[in-house]
Coordinates of N, CA and C in Angstrom, one line a residue:
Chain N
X178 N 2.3 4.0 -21.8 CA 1.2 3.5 -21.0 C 1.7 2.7 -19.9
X179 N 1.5 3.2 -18.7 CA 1.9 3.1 -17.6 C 1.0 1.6 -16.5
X180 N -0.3 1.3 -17.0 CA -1.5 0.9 -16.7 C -1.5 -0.4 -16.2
X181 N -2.1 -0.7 -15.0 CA -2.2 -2.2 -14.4 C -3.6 -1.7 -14.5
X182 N -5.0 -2.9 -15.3 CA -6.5 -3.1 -15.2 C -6.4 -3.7 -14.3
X183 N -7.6 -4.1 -13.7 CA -8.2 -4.6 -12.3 C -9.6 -4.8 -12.7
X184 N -10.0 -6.1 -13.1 CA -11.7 -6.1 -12.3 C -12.1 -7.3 -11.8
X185 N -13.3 -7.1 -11.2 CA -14.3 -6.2 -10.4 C -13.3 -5.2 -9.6
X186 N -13.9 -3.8 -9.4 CA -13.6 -3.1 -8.6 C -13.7 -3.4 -7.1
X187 N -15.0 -4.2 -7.3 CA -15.3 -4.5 -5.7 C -16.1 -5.7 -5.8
X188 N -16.2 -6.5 -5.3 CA -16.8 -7.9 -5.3 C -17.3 -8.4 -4.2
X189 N -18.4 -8.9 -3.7 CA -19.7 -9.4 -2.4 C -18.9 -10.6 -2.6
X190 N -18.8 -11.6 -2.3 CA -19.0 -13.4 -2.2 C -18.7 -13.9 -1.0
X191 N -20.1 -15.3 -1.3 CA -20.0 -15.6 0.2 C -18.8 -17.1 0.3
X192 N -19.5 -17.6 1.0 CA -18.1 -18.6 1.5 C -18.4 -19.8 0.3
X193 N -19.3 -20.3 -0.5 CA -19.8 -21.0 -1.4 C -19.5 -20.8 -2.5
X194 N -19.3 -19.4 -3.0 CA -19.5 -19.3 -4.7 C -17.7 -19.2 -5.2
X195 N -17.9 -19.2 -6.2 CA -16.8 -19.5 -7.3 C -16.9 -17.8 -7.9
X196 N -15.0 -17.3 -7.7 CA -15.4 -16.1 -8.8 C -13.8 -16.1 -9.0
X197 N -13.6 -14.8 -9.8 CA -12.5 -14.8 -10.5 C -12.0 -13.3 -10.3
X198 N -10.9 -12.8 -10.2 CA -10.6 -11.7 -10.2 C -9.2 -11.5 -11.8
X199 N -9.5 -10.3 -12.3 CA -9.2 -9.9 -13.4 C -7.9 -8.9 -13.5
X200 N -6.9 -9.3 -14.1 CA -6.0 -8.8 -14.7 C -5.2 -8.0 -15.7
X201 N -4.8 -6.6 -16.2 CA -4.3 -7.4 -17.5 C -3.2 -5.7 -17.5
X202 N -2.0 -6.0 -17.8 CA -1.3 -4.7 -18.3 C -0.8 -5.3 -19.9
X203 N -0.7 -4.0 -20.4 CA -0.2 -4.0 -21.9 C 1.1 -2.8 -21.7
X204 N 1.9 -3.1 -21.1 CA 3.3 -2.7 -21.6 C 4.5 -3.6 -21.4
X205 N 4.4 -4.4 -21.9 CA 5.3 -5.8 -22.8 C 5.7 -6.5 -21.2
X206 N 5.6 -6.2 -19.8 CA 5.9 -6.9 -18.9 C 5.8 -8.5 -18.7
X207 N 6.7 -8.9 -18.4 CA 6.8 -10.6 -18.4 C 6.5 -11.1 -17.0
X208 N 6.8 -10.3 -16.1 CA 6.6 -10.5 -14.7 C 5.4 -9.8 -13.8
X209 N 4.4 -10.6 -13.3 CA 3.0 -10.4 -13.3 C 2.5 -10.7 -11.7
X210 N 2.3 -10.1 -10.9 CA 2.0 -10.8 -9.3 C 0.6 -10.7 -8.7
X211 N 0.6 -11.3 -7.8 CA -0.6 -10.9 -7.0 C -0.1 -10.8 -5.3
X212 N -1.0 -9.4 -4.9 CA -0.9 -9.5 -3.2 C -1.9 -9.4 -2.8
X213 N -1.7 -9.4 -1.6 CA -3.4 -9.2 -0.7 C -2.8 -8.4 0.4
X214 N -3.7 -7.4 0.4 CA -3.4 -6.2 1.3 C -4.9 -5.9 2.3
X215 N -4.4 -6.2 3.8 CA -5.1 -6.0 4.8 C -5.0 -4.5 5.3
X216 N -6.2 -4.3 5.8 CA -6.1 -2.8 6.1 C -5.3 -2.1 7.3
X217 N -4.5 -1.5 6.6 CA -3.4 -0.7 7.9 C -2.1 -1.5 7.8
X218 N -2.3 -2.6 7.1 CA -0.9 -3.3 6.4 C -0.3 -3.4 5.1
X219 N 0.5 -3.3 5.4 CA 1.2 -3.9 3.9 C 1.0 -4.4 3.1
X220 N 1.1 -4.6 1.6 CA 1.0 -5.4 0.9 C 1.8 -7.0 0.8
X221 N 1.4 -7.9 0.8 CA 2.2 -9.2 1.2 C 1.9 -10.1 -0.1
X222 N 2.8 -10.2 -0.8 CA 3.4 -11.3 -1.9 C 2.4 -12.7 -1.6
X223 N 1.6 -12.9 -3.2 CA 0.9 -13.7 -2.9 C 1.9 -15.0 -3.7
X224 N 1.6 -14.5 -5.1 CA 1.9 -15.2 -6.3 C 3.2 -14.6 -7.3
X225 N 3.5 -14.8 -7.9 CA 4.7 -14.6 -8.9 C 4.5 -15.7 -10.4
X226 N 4.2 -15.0 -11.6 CA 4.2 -15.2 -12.6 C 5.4 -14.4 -13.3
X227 N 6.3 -15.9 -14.1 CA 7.8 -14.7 -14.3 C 7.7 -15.8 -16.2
X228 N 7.3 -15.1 -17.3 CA 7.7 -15.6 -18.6 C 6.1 -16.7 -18.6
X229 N 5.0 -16.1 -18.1 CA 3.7 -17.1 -17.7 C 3.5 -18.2 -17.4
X230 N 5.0 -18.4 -16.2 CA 5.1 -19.7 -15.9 C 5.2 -19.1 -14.1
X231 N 4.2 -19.8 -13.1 CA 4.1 -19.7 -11.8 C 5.6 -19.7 -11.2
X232 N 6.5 -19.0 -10.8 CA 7.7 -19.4 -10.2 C 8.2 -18.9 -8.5
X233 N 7.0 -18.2 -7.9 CA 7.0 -18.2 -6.5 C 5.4 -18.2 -6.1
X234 N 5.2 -19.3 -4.9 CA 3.7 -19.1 -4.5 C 4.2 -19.4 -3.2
X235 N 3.8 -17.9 -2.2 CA 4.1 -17.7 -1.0 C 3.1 -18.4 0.6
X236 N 3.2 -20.2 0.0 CA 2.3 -20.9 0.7 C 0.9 -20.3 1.1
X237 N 0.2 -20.2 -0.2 CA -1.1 -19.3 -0.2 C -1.7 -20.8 0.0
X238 N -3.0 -20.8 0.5 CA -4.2 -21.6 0.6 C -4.8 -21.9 -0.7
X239 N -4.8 -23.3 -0.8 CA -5.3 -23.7 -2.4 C -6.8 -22.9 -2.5
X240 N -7.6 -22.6 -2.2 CA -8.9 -22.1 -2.4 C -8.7 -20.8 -3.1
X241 N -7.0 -20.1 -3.0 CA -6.7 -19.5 -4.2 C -6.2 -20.0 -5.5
X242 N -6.4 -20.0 -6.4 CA -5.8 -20.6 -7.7 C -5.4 -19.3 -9.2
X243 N -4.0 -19.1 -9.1 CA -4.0 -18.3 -10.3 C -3.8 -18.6 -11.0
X244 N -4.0 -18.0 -12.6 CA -3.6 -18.6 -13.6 C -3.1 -17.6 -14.5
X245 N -2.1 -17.6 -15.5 CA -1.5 -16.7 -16.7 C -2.0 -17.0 -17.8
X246 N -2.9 -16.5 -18.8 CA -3.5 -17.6 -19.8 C -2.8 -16.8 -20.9
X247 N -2.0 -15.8 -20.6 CA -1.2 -15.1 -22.1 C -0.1 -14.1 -20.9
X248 N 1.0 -13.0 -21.9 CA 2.0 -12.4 -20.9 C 1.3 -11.0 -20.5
X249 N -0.4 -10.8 -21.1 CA -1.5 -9.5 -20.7 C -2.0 -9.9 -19.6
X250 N -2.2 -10.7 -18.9 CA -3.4 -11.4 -18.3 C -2.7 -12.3 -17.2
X251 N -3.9 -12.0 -16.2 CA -3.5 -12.3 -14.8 C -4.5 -13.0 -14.3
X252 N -5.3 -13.9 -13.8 CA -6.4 -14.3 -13.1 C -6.2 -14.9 -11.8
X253 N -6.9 -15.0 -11.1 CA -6.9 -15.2 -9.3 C -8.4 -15.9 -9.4
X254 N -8.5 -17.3 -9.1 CA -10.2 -18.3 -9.2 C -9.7 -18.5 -7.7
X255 N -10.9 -18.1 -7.9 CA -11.6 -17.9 -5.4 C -12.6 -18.9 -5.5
X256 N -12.6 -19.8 -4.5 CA -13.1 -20.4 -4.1 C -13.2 -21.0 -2.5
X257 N -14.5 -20.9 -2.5 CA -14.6 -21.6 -0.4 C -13.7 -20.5 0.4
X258 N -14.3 -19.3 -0.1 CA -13.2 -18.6 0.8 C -13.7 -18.5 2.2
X259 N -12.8 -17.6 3.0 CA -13.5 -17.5 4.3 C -12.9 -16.2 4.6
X260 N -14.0 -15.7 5.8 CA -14.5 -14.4 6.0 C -13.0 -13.3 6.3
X261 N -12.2 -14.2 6.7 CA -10.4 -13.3 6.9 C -9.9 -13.2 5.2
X262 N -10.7 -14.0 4.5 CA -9.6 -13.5 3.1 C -10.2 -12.4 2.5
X263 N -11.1 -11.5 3.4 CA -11.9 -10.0 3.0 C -10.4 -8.9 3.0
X264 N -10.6 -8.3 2.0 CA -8.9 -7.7 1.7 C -8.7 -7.1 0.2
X265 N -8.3 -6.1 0.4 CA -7.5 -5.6 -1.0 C -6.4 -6.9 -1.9
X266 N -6.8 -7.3 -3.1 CA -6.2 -8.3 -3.5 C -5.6 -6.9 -5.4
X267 N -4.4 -7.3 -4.8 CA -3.7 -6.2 -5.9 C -3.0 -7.2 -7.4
X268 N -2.9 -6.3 -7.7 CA -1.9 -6.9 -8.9 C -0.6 -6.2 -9.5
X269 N 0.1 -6.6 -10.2 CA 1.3 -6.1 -9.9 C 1.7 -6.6 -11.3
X270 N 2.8 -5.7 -12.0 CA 3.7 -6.2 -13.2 C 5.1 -5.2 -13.7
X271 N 6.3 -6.2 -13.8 CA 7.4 -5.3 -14.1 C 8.1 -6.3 -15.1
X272 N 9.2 -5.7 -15.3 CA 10.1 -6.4 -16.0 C 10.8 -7.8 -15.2
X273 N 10.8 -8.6 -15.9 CA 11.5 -10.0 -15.1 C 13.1 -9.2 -14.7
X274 N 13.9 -9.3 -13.7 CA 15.3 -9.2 -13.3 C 15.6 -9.2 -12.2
X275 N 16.5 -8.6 -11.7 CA 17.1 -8.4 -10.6 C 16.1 -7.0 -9.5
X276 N 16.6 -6.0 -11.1 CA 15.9 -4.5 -10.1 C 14.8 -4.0 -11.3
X277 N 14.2 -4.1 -11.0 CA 13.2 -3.8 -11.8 C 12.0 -3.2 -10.7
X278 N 11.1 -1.9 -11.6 CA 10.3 -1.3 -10.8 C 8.8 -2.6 -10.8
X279 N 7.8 -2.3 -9.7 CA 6.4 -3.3 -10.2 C 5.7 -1.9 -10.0
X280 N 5.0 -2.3 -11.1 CA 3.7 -1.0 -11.5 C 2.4 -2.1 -10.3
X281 N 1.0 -1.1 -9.8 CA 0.4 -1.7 -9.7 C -1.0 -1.5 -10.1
X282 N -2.1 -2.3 -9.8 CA -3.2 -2.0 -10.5 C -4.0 -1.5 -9.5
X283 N -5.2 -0.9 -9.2 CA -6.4 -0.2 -8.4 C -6.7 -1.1 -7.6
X284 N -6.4 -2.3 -7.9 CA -7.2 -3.2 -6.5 C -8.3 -3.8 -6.7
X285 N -8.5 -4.8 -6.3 CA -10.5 -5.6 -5.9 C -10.5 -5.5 -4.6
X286 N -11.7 -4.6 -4.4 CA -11.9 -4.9 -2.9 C -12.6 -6.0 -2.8
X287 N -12.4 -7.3 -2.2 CA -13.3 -8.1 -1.7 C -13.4 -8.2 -0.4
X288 N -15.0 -8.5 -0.3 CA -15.9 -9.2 1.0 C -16.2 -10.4 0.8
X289 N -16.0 -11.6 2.2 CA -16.3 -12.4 2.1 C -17.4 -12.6 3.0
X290 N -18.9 -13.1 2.4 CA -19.9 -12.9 4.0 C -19.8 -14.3 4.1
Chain Q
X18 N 12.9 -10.1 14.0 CA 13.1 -9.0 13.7 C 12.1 -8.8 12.5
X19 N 11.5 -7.6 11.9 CA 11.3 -7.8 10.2 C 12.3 -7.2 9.6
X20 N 12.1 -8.1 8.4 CA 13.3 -7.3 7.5 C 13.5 -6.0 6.8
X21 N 12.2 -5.0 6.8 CA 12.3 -3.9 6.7 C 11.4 -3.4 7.6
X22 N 11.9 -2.3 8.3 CA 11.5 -1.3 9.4 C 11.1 -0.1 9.3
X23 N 9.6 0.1 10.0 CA 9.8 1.9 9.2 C 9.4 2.6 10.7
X24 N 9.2 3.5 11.0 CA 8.4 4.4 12.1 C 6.6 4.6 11.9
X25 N 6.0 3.8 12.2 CA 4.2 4.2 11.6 C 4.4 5.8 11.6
X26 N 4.5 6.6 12.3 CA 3.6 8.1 12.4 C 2.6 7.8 13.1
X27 N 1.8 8.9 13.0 CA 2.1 9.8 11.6 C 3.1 11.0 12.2
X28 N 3.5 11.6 10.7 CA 4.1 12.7 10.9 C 3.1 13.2 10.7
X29 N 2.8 14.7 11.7 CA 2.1 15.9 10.9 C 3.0 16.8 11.1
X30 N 2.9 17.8 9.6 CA 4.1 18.8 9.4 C 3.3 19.8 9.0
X31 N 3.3 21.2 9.0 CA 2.8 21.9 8.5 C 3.4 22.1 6.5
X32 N 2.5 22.8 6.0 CA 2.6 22.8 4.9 C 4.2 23.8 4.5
X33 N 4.9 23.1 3.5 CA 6.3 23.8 3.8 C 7.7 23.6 4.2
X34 N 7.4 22.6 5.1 CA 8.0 22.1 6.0 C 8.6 20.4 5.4
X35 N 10.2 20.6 6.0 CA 10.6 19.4 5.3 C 11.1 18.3 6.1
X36 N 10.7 17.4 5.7 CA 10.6 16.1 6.5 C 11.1 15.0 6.3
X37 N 11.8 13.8 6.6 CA 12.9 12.8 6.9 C 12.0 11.5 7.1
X38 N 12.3 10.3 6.5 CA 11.4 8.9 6.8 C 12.6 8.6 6.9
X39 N 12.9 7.7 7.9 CA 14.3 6.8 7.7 C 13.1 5.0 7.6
X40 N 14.3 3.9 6.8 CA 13.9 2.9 7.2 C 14.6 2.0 7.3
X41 N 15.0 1.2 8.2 CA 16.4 0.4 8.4 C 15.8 -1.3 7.9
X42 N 16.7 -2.5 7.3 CA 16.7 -3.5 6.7 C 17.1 -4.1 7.0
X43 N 17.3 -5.4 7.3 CA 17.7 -6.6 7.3 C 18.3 -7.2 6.2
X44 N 18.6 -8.0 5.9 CA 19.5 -9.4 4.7 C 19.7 -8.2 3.9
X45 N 21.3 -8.0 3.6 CA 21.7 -7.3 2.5 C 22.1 -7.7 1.4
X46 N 21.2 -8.7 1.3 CA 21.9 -9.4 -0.2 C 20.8 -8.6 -1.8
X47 N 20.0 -7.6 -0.9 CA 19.2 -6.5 -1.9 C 19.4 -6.2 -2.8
X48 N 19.8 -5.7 -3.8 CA 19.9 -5.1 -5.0 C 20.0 -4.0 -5.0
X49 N 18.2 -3.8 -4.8 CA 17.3 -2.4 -5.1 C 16.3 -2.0 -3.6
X50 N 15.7 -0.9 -3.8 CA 15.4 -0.5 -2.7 C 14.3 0.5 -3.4
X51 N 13.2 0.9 -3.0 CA 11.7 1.7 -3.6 C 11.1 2.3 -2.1
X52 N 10.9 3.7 -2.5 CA 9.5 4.4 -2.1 C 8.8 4.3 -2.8
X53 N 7.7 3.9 -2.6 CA 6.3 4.1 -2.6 C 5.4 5.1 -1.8
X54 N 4.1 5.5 -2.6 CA 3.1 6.3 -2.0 C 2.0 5.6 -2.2
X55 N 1.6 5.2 -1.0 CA -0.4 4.6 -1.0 C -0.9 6.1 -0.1
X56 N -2.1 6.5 -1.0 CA -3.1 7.1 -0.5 C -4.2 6.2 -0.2
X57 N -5.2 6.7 0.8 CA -6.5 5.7 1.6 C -6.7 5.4 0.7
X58 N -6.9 3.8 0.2 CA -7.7 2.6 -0.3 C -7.4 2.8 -1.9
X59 N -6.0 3.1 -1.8 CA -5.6 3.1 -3.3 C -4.4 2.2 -3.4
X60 N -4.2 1.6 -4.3 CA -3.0 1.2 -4.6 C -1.4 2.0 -4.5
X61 N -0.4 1.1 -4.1 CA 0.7 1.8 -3.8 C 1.2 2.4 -5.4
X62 N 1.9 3.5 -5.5 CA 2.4 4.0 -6.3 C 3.8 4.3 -6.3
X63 N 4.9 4.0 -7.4 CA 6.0 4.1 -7.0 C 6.2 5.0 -7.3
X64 N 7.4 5.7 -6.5 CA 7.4 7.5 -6.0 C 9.2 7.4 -6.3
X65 N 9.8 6.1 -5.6 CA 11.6 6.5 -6.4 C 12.1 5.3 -6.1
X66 N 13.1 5.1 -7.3 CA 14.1 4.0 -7.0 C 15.1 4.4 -6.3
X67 N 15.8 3.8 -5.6 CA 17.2 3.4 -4.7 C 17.7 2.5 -5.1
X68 N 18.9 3.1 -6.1 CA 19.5 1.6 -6.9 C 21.0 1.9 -6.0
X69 N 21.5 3.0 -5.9 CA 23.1 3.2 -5.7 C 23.2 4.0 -4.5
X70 N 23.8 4.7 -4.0 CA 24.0 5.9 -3.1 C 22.8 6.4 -2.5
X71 N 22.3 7.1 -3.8 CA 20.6 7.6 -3.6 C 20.3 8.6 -5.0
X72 N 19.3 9.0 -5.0 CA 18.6 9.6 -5.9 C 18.0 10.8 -5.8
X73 N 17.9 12.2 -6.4 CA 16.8 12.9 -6.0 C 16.0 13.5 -7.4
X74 N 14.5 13.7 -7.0 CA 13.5 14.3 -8.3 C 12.4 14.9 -7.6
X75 N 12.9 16.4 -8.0 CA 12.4 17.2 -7.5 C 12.4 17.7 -6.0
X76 N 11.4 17.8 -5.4 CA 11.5 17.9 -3.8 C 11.9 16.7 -2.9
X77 N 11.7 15.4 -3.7 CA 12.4 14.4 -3.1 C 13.6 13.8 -3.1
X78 N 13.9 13.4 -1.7 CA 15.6 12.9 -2.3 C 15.7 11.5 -1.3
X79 N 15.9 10.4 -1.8 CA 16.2 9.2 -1.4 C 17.5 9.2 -0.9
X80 N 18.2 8.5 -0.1 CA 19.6 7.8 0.3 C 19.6 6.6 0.8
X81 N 20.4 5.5 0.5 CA 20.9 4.2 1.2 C 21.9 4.5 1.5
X82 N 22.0 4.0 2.8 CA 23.4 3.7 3.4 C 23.6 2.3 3.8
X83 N 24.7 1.3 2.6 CA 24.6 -0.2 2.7 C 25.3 -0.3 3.8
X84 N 26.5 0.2 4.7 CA 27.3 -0.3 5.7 C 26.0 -0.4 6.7
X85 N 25.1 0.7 7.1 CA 23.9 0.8 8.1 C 22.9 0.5 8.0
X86 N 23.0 -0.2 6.8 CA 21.5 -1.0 6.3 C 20.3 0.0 6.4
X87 N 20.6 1.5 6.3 CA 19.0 2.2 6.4 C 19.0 2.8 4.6
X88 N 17.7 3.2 4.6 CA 17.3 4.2 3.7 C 16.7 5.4 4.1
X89 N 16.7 6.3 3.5 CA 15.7 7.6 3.7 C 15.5 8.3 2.7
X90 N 14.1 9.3 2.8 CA 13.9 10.1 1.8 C 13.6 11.3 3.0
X91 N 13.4 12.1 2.0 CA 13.4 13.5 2.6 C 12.5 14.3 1.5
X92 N 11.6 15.0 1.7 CA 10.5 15.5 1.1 C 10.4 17.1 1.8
X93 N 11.2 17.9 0.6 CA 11.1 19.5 1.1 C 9.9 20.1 0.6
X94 N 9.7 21.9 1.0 CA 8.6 21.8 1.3 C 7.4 21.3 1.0
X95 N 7.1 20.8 1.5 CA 5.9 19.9 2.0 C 4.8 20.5 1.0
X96 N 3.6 19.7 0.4 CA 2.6 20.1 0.0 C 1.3 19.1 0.3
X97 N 0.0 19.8 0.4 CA -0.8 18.8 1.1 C -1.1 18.0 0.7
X98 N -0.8 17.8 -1.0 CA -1.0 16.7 -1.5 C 0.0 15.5 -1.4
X99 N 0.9 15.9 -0.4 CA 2.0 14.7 0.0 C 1.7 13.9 1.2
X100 N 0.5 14.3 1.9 CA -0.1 13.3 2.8 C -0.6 12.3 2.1
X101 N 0.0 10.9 2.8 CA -0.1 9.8 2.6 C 0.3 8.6 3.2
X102 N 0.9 7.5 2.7 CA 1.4 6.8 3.6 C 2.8 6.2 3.0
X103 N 4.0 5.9 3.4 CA 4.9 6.0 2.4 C 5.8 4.6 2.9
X104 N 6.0 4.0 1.7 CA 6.2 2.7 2.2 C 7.6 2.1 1.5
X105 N 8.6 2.0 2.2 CA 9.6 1.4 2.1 C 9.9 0.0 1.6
X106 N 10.4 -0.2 0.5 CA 10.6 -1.3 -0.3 C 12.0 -2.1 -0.1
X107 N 11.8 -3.1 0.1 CA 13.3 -3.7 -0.3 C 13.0 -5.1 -1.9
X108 N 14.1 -4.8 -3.0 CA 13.4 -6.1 -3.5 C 15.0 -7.1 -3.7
X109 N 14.5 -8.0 -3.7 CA 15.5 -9.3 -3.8 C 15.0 -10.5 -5.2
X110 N 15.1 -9.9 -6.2 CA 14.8 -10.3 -7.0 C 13.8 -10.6 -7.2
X111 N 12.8 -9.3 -8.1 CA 11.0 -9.3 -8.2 C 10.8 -9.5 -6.8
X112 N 11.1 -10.2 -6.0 CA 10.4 -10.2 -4.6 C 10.5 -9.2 -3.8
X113 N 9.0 -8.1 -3.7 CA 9.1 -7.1 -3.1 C 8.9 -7.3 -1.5
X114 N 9.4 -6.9 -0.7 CA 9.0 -7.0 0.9 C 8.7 -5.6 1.3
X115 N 7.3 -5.6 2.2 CA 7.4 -3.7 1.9 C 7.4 -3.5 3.7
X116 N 7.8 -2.4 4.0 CA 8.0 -1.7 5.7 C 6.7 -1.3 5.9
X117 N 6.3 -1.5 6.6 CA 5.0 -1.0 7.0 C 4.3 0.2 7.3
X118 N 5.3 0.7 6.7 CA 4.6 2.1 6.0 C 5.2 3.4 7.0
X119 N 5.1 4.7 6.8 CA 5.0 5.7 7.5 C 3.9 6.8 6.8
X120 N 3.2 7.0 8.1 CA 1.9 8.2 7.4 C 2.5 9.4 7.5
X121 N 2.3 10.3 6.8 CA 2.3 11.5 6.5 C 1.4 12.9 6.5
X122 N 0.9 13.5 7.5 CA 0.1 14.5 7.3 C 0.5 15.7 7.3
X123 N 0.3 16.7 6.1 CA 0.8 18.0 6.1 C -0.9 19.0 6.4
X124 N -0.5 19.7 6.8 CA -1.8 20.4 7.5 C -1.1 22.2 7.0
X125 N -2.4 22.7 6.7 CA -2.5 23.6 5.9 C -1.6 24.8 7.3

């Protein structure tokens, strides 16, 4: 089982509300990420969860907050966002090392009105 | 500079027809090296590793060249389900950096 979950598929929120985006692979991966992918670009390194301990955060804006609450499970708490953080927010998980492949998950599309 | 370089495209190739991504890199203190395939508004998918020399599986065939800091795949005949966008990886420990892609259109 090859599988990164993802939900919400797609998610509305305005610049006010509180939400959470969902994570979770089940094939024994220790190393767990998040990116945020703009349209026509790249995917760009948000977060790094390596053994469910945060060990790279690529000076993201506190109004993102992630969290690892087990080595299945990934969460991203949005808050006060604003209308530029509208974007493909992905997830990602591989083996902790050197070379290792990252599987990824389907994506949330979020809007921010 | 960025640290990984690709050509946007697109290529359009007819169906059959075999085709060349080069993508050149910066900091060689890399390891590993990945193609990727993102189709529209899907998540990237990994398509091949570049651990050594190069690799090939099936119609595709990867190469690094570490003195020239490039990589390439090459994708023989072409099928139209190989339109996409194909994105050049470098990783430096879990840290992926990706090239900004090259599109791909094979037309019937």
């Amino acid at each position: 089982d090859t599988e990164v979950t993802q939900t919400p598929k797609h998610l509305v929120m305005g610049m006010t509300n509180k939400k959470s985006l969902k994570c979770e692979q089940h094939m024994g991966h220790r190393a767990m990420y998040w990116y945020k992918q703009k349209a026509k670009k790249p995917p760009e390194l948000m977060f790094v969860y390596s053994y469910e301990k945060l060990s790279i955060n690529e000076s993201v804006p506190s109004r993102f907050s992630p969290e690892c609450p087990n080595s299945s499970l990934l969460n991203l708490h949005l808050h006060a966002l604003q209308p530029e953080d509208s974007a493909l927010y992905l997830c990602a998980s591989s083996h902790p090392g050197q070379t290792s492949e990252q599987y990824f998950g389907p994506g949330t599309r979020l809007t921010v009105t | 500079r960025k640290e990984v370089e690709q050509d946007p495209g697109p290529f359009n190739v007819p169906e059959g027809a075999t085709v060349a991504f080069n993508c050149t890199y910066s900091n060689s203190a890399s390891q590993s090296f990945f193609w990727y395939r993102q189709d529209c508004r899907k998540e990237p998918k990994l398509l091949m590793s570049v651990y050594s020399s190069g690799n090939e599986d099936g119609r595709f065939t990867a190469q690094l060249n570490r003195a020239s800091q490039y990589i390439s795949l090459l994708i023989r005949d072409s099928k139209l389900s190989d339109s996409a966008t194909y994105l050049c990886v470098k990783d430096a420990g879990n840290m992926l950096t990706f090239g900004g892609g090259t599109r791909l259109m094979v037309k019937p």
